[in-house]
PDB file of C-alpha atoms in Angstrom:
ATOM      1  CA  ASN A 296       2.101   8.056  20.106  1.00 48.00           C
ATOM      2  CA  ILE A 297       0.958   5.518  17.463  1.00 47.00           C
ATOM      3  CA  HIS A 298       4.276   5.244  15.623  1.00 48.00           C
ATOM      4  CA  LYS A 299       6.230   4.465  18.729  1.00 52.00           C
ATOM      5  CA  ARG A 300       3.595   1.845  19.832  1.00 51.00           C
ATOM      6  CA  HIS A 301       3.941   0.298  16.359  1.00 48.00           C
ATOM      7  CA  LEU A 302       7.633  -0.061  16.606  1.00 48.00           C
ATOM      8  CA  LYS A 303       7.647  -1.282  20.222  1.00 50.00           C
ATOM      9  CA  ASP A 304       4.665  -3.695  20.059  1.00 49.00           C
ATOM     10  CA  GLY A 305       5.235  -6.612  17.576  1.00 50.00           C
ATOM     11  CA  ARG A 306       1.836  -8.194  18.448  1.00 53.00           C
ATOM     12  CA  GLY A 307      -0.982  -8.008  15.885  1.00 53.00           C
ATOM     13  CA  LEU A 308       1.451  -7.379  13.036  1.00 53.00           C
ATOM     14  CA  TRP A 309       0.105  -8.128   9.616  1.00 50.00           C
ATOM     15  CA  ARG A 310       2.064 -10.450   7.379  1.00 49.00           C
ATOM     16  CA  ASP A 311       4.188  -7.793   5.778  1.00 50.00           C
ATOM     17  CA  GLY A 312       5.263  -6.218   9.129  1.00 54.00           C
ATOM     18  CA  HIS A 313       2.546  -3.510   9.401  1.00 57.00           C
ATOM     19  CA  TRP A 314      -0.430  -3.612  11.791  1.00 58.00           C
ATOM     20  CA  ARG A 315      -3.712  -4.675  10.258  1.00 60.00           C
ATOM     21  CA  PRO A 316      -5.788  -1.704   9.031  1.00 61.00           C
ATOM     22  CA  SER A 317      -8.344  -2.351  11.823  1.00 66.00           C
ATOM     23  CA  ARG A 318      -5.602  -1.979  14.425  1.00 66.00           C
ATOM     24  CA  TYR A 319      -4.484   1.390  13.014  1.00 63.00           C
ATOM     25  CA  ARG A 320      -8.101   2.554  13.115  1.00 65.00           C
ATOM     26  CA  ARG A 321      -8.406   1.408  16.744  1.00 69.00           C
ATOM     27  CA  GLN A 322      -5.195   3.005  17.812  1.00 69.00           C
ATOM     28  CA  LEU A 323      -6.163   6.282  16.013  1.00 68.00           C
ATOM     29  CA  LYS A 324      -9.590   6.217  17.649  1.00 69.00           C
ATOM     30  CA  ASP A 325      -8.036   5.820  21.064  1.00 73.00           C
ATOM     31  CA  PHE A 326      -5.624   8.583  20.482  1.00 70.00           C
ATOM     32  CA  ILE A 327      -8.418  10.900  19.340  1.00 67.00           C
ATOM     33  CA  VAL A 328     -10.682  10.094  22.242  1.00 69.00           C
ATOM     34  CA  ASP A 329      -7.752  10.660  24.664  1.00 72.00           C
ATOM     35  CA  HIS A 330      -6.995  14.039  23.200  1.00 68.00           C
ATOM     36  CA  TYR A 331     -10.295  15.400  21.899  1.00 69.00           C
ATOM     37  CA  GLY A 332     -13.064  13.602  23.954  1.00 69.00           C
ATOM     38  CA  THR A 333     -15.003  11.844  21.200  1.00 68.00           C
ATOM     39  CA  ALA A 334     -13.795  10.090  18.136  1.00 62.00           C
ATOM     40  CA  ASP A 335     -16.625  11.352  15.827  1.00 68.00           C
ATOM     41  CA  TYR A 336     -16.105  14.969  16.746  1.00 64.00           C
ATOM     42  CA  ALA A 337     -12.475  15.090  16.010  1.00 64.00           C
ATOM     43  CA  TYR A 338     -12.316  12.425  13.260  1.00 65.00           C
ATOM     44  CA  ASN A 339     -14.779  14.281  11.126  1.00 70.00           C
ATOM     45  CA  ARG A 340     -12.810  17.491  11.435  1.00 74.00           C
ATOM     46  CA  PHE A 341      -9.316  16.108  10.792  1.00 76.00           C
ATOM     47  CA  LEU A 342      -7.747  16.620   7.492  1.00 81.00           C
ATOM     48  CA  LYS A 343      -6.842  13.116   6.153  1.00 81.00           C
ATOM     49  CA  PHE A 344      -4.891  12.015   3.127  1.00 86.00           C
ATOM     50  CA  GLY A 345      -3.885   8.515   1.707  1.00 86.00           C
ATOM     51  CA  VAL A 346      -1.348   7.458  -0.824  1.00 89.00           C
ATOM     52  CA  ILE A 347      -2.557   5.303  -3.671  1.00 91.00           C
ATOM     53  CA  ARG A 348      -0.509   3.636  -6.421  1.00 92.00           C
ATOM     54  CA  ASN A 349      -1.284   2.373  -9.860  1.00 95.00           C
ATOM     55  CA  PRO A 350      -1.931  -1.383  -9.319  1.00 94.00           C
ATOM     56  CA  TRP A 351       0.246  -2.476 -12.307  1.00 95.00           C
ATOM     57  CA  ASP A 352       3.159  -0.452 -10.984  1.00 91.00           C
ATOM     58  CA  ARG A 353       2.454  -1.506  -7.396  1.00 89.00           C
ATOM     59  CA  LEU A 354       2.500  -5.270  -8.304  1.00 88.00           C
ATOM     60  CA  VAL A 355       5.888  -4.895 -10.131  1.00 87.00           C
ATOM     61  CA  SER A 356       7.325  -3.105  -7.134  1.00 83.00           C
ATOM     62  CA  ALA A 357       5.936  -5.751  -4.718  1.00 79.00           C
ATOM     63  CA  TYR A 358       7.276  -8.616  -6.866  1.00 81.00           C
ATOM     64  CA  TYR A 359      10.829  -7.121  -7.149  1.00 78.00           C
ATOM     65  CA  HIS A 360      10.969  -5.539  -3.698  1.00 70.00           C
ATOM     66  CA  GLN A 361       9.972  -8.704  -1.771  1.00 60.00           C
ATOM     67  CA  PRO A 362      13.481 -10.235  -1.578  1.00 56.00           C
ATOM     68  CA  LEU A 363      14.919  -7.043  -0.176  1.00 54.00           C
ATOM     69  CA  LEU A 364      12.789  -7.039   2.925  1.00 53.00           C
ATOM     70  CA  ARG A 365      15.015  -7.558   5.987  1.00 54.00           C
ATOM     71  CA  ARG A 366      12.394  -9.130   8.286  1.00 55.00           C
ATOM     72  CA  ARG A 367      13.074 -12.888   8.418  1.00 61.00           C
ATOM     73  CA  GLY A 368       9.996 -14.223  10.213  1.00 67.00           C
ATOM     74  CA  ALA A 369       7.898 -17.221   9.327  1.00 72.00           C
ATOM     75  CA  TRP A 370       5.639 -15.229   6.972  1.00 66.00           C
ATOM     76  CA  GLU A 371       8.617 -13.715   5.065  1.00 68.00           C
ATOM     77  CA  LYS A 372      10.045 -17.195   4.622  1.00 75.00           C
ATOM     78  CA  LYS A 373       6.750 -18.441   3.389  1.00 75.00           C
ATOM     79  CA  ARG A 374       6.526 -15.547   0.973  1.00 74.00           C
ATOM     80  CA  GLU A 375      10.033 -16.120  -0.356  1.00 76.00           C
ATOM     81  CA  LYS A 376       9.231 -19.758  -0.895  1.00 80.00           C
ATOM     82  CA  LYS A 377       6.051 -19.003  -2.750  1.00 79.00           C
ATOM     83  CA  LEU A 378       7.660 -16.294  -4.936  1.00 80.00           C
ATOM     84  CA  SER A 379      10.545 -18.549  -5.767  1.00 81.00           C
ATOM     85  CA  LYS A 380       8.394 -20.992  -7.576  1.00 85.00           C
ATOM     86  CA  PHE A 381       7.878 -18.306 -10.340  1.00 87.00           C
ATOM     87  CA  LYS A 382      10.744 -18.071 -12.772  1.00 88.00           C
ATOM     88  CA  SER A 383       9.633 -14.691 -14.012  1.00 90.00           C
ATOM     89  CA  PHE A 384       7.251 -11.747 -13.431  1.00 90.00           C
ATOM     90  CA  THR A 385       5.023 -13.066 -16.276  1.00 93.00           C
ATOM     91  CA  GLU A 386       4.698 -16.461 -14.562  1.00 92.00           C
ATOM     92  CA  PHE A 387       3.876 -14.800 -11.280  1.00 90.00           C
ATOM     93  CA  CYS A 388       1.106 -12.743 -12.962  1.00 90.00           C
ATOM     94  CA  GLN A 389      -0.325 -15.867 -14.593  1.00 91.00           C
ATOM     95  CA  GLY A 390      -0.007 -18.197 -11.570  1.00 85.00           C
ATOM     96  CA  SER A 391      -0.574 -16.171  -8.393  1.00 82.00           C
ATOM     97  CA  GLY A 392      -4.188 -14.981  -8.828  1.00 75.00           C
ATOM     98  CA  GLY A 393      -5.988 -17.964  -7.450  1.00 69.00           C
ATOM     99  CA  GLU A 394      -3.937 -18.299  -4.253  1.00 73.00           C
ATOM    100  CA  ASP A 395      -5.226 -16.442  -1.131  1.00 70.00           C
ATOM    101  CA  PHE A 396      -1.592 -15.661  -0.152  1.00 73.00           C
ATOM    102  CA  PHE A 397      -1.309 -13.350  -3.116  1.00 75.00           C
ATOM    103  CA  ILE A 398      -4.478 -11.486  -2.647  1.00 71.00           C
ATOM    104  CA  ASN A 399      -3.696 -10.450   1.027  1.00 70.00           C
ATOM    105  CA  GLY A 400      -1.046  -8.377   2.693  1.00 68.00           C
ATOM    106  CA  HIS A 401       1.174  -6.378   0.310  1.00 72.00           C
ATOM    107  CA  PHE A 402      -0.800  -7.720  -2.612  1.00 80.00           C
ATOM    108  CA  ARG A 403      -4.222  -6.675  -1.303  1.00 83.00           C
ATOM    109  CA  PRO A 404      -6.289  -4.234  -3.373  1.00 88.00           C
ATOM    110  CA  GLN A 405      -5.872  -0.656  -2.027  1.00 88.00           C
ATOM    111  CA  SER A 406      -9.622  -0.009  -1.987  1.00 86.00           C
ATOM    112  CA  THR A 407     -10.032  -2.387   0.934  1.00 84.00           C
ATOM    113  CA  PHE A 408      -7.779  -0.117   3.030  1.00 79.00           C
ATOM    114  CA  TYR A 409     -10.020   2.959   2.650  1.00 77.00           C
ATOM    115  CA  ARG A 410     -13.523   1.345   2.564  1.00 70.00           C
ATOM    116  CA  GLY A 411     -16.023   3.494   4.201  1.00 65.00           C
ATOM    117  CA  ALA A 412     -13.725   6.463   4.440  1.00 67.00           C
ATOM    118  CA  ARG A 413     -13.012   7.333   0.849  1.00 69.00           C
ATOM    119  CA  LYS A 414     -15.202  10.393   0.766  1.00 71.00           C
ATOM    120  CA  SER A 415     -13.309  12.100   3.576  1.00 73.00           C
ATOM    121  CA  ILE A 416      -9.834  11.338   2.357  1.00 82.00           C
ATOM    122  CA  HIS A 417      -7.643  13.384  -0.007  1.00 86.00           C
ATOM    123  CA  PHE A 418      -5.846  10.817  -2.201  1.00 91.00           C
ATOM    124  CA  LEU A 419      -2.277  11.515  -3.512  1.00 92.00           C
ATOM    125  CA  SER A 420      -0.838   9.295  -6.185  1.00 92.00           C
ATOM    126  CA  PHE A 421       2.443   7.608  -5.435  1.00 89.00           C
ATOM    127  CA  GLU A 422       3.562   8.252  -9.079  1.00 88.00           C
ATOM    128  CA  ASN A 423       3.411  12.023  -8.432  1.00 89.00           C
ATOM    129  CA  LEU A 424       3.896  11.980  -4.635  1.00 89.00           C
ATOM    130  CA  LYS A 425       6.519  14.637  -4.191  1.00 90.00           C
ATOM    131  CA  GLU A 426       4.478  17.229  -6.242  1.00 92.00           C
ATOM    132  CA  GLU A 427       1.079  16.242  -4.857  1.00 93.00           C
ATOM    133  CA  PHE A 428       2.262  16.134  -1.232  1.00 90.00           C
ATOM    134  CA  GLU A 429       3.973  19.510  -1.505  1.00 92.00           C
ATOM    135  CA  SER A 430       0.835  21.029  -3.123  1.00 94.00           C
ATOM    136  CA  PHE A 431      -1.414  19.343  -0.483  1.00 91.00           C
ATOM    137  CA  CYS A 432       0.640  20.965   2.329  1.00 89.00           C
ATOM    138  CA  VAL A 433       0.451  24.376   0.895  1.00 92.00           C
ATOM    139  CA  ASP A 434      -3.237  24.111  -0.162  1.00 92.00           C
ATOM    140  CA  HIS A 435      -4.622  22.487   3.040  1.00 89.00           C
ATOM    141  CA  LEU A 436      -2.036  23.265   5.745  1.00 86.00           C
ATOM    142  CA  GLY A 437      -0.733  26.564   4.537  1.00 89.00           C
ATOM    143  CA  ILE A 438       2.876  25.562   4.925  1.00 88.00           C
ATOM    144  CA  PRO A 439       5.479  24.520   2.367  1.00 89.00           C
ATOM    145  CA  LEU A 440       6.784  21.068   3.102  1.00 86.00           C
ATOM    146  CA  THR A 441       9.249  19.064   0.904  1.00 85.00           C
ATOM    147  CA  LEU A 442       9.480  15.400   0.379  1.00 81.00           C
ATOM    148  CA  SER A 443      13.164  14.799  -0.255  1.00 77.00           C
ATOM    149  CA  ALA A 444      13.676  11.026  -0.058  1.00 67.00           C
ATOM    150  CA  HIS A 445      12.296   7.860  -1.531  1.00 65.00           C
ATOM    151  CA  LEU A 446      12.992   4.951   0.676  1.00 62.00           C
ATOM    152  CA  ASN A 447      12.588   1.280  -0.073  1.00 61.00           C
ATOM    153  CA  LYS A 448      13.138   1.627  -3.838  1.00 64.00           C
ATOM    154  CA  SER A 449      13.395  -1.579  -5.686  1.00 61.00           C
ATOM    155  CA  PRO A 450      16.727  -1.328  -7.353  1.00 59.00           C
ATOM    156  CA  ASN A 451      16.542  -4.439  -9.617  1.00 57.00           C
ATOM    157  CA  ARG A 452      13.617  -3.664 -11.741  1.00 59.00           C
ATOM    158  CA  LYS A 453      13.138  -1.883 -15.045  1.00 61.00           C
ATOM    159  CA  LYS A 454      12.281   1.736 -14.378  1.00 72.00           C
ATOM    160  CA  TYR A 455       8.885   1.727 -16.293  1.00 84.00           C
ATOM    161  CA  TYR A 456       6.270  -0.779 -15.094  1.00 89.00           C
ATOM    162  CA  ARG A 457       4.746  -1.203 -18.575  1.00 91.00           C
ATOM    163  CA  ASN A 458       7.924  -2.874 -19.740  1.00 91.00           C
ATOM    164  CA  HIS A 459       7.199  -5.889 -17.423  1.00 91.00           C
ATOM    165  CA  TYR A 460       3.783  -6.673 -18.927  1.00 95.00           C
ATOM    166  CA  THR A 461       2.584  -8.546 -21.905  1.00 95.00           C
ATOM    167  CA  PRO A 462      -0.993  -7.871 -23.152  1.00 97.00           C
ATOM    168  CA  GLU A 463      -2.144 -11.022 -21.402  1.00 96.00           C
ATOM    169  CA  THR A 464      -0.542 -10.288 -18.084  1.00 95.00           C
ATOM    170  CA  ARG A 465      -1.825  -6.514 -18.238  1.00 96.00           C
ATOM    171  CA  ASP A 466      -5.368  -7.953 -18.644  1.00 96.00           C
ATOM    172  CA  ILE A 467      -4.915 -10.528 -15.794  1.00 94.00           C
ATOM    173  CA  ILE A 468      -3.849  -7.756 -13.274  1.00 94.00           C
ATOM    174  CA  GLY A 469      -6.438  -5.391 -14.630  1.00 95.00           C
ATOM    175  CA  LYS A 470      -9.075  -7.914 -13.648  1.00 93.00           C
ATOM    176  CA  ARG A 471      -7.485  -8.708 -10.365  1.00 92.00           C
ATOM    177  CA  TYR A 472      -7.492  -5.035  -9.350  1.00 93.00           C
ATOM    178  CA  LYS A 473     -10.588  -3.984 -11.208  1.00 95.00           C
ATOM    179  CA  LYS A 474     -12.152  -2.287  -8.177  1.00 93.00           C
ATOM    180  CA  ASP A 475      -9.006  -0.179  -7.506  1.00 93.00           C
ATOM    181  CA  ILE A 476      -8.925   0.796 -11.218  1.00 96.00           C
ATOM    182  CA  GLU A 477     -12.641   1.842 -11.188  1.00 94.00           C
ATOM    183  CA  ILE A 478     -12.579   3.621  -7.861  1.00 91.00           C
ATOM    184  CA  PHE A 479      -9.338   5.530  -8.287  1.00 92.00           C
ATOM    185  CA  GLY A 480      -9.316   5.982 -12.075  1.00 93.00           C
ATOM    186  CA  PHE A 481      -6.113   4.132 -12.842  1.00 95.00           C
ATOM    187  CA  GLU A 482      -5.010   3.456 -16.375  1.00 94.00           C
ATOM    188  CA  PHE A 483      -2.351   1.151 -17.708  1.00 94.00           C
TER     189      PHE A 483
END
């Protein structure tokens, strides 16, 4: 299956250890064709969901979580070096916007992951994931499923993302992720 291929095959990994979105789409299409005959027939009938996260909260998490990642490849070392030049989250917000490195990978706008497919996907918000996922499963699958764990929590950050921002940095990140904010209706 796709998950086993992902773990087995390190080729084509994106900078943060995941496959590129286009690779996931190809793998999914191959899987669908193998099992259902044509990709369009099955894909249009599949129930799909995606998880989206408030960009201000997501950026705080990405900033504080990065040093905790266990992968130690060339990209991770480069990321660590680039992040270490910022003495604080405020400096990071002010100084990272013009650099390509910080608008790709884990810092990339979420709307780019779902382009072209937004109308056929049910979006669940990360901030209410447990409740929304459980409701989604009952409403769309007819079965009660429970989410019980939150893995990869960033332990060394203030709990509430708003506490990390000044009015200036709030506006900087609002401009950087303007499309996500407009498409998904996020608010600070």
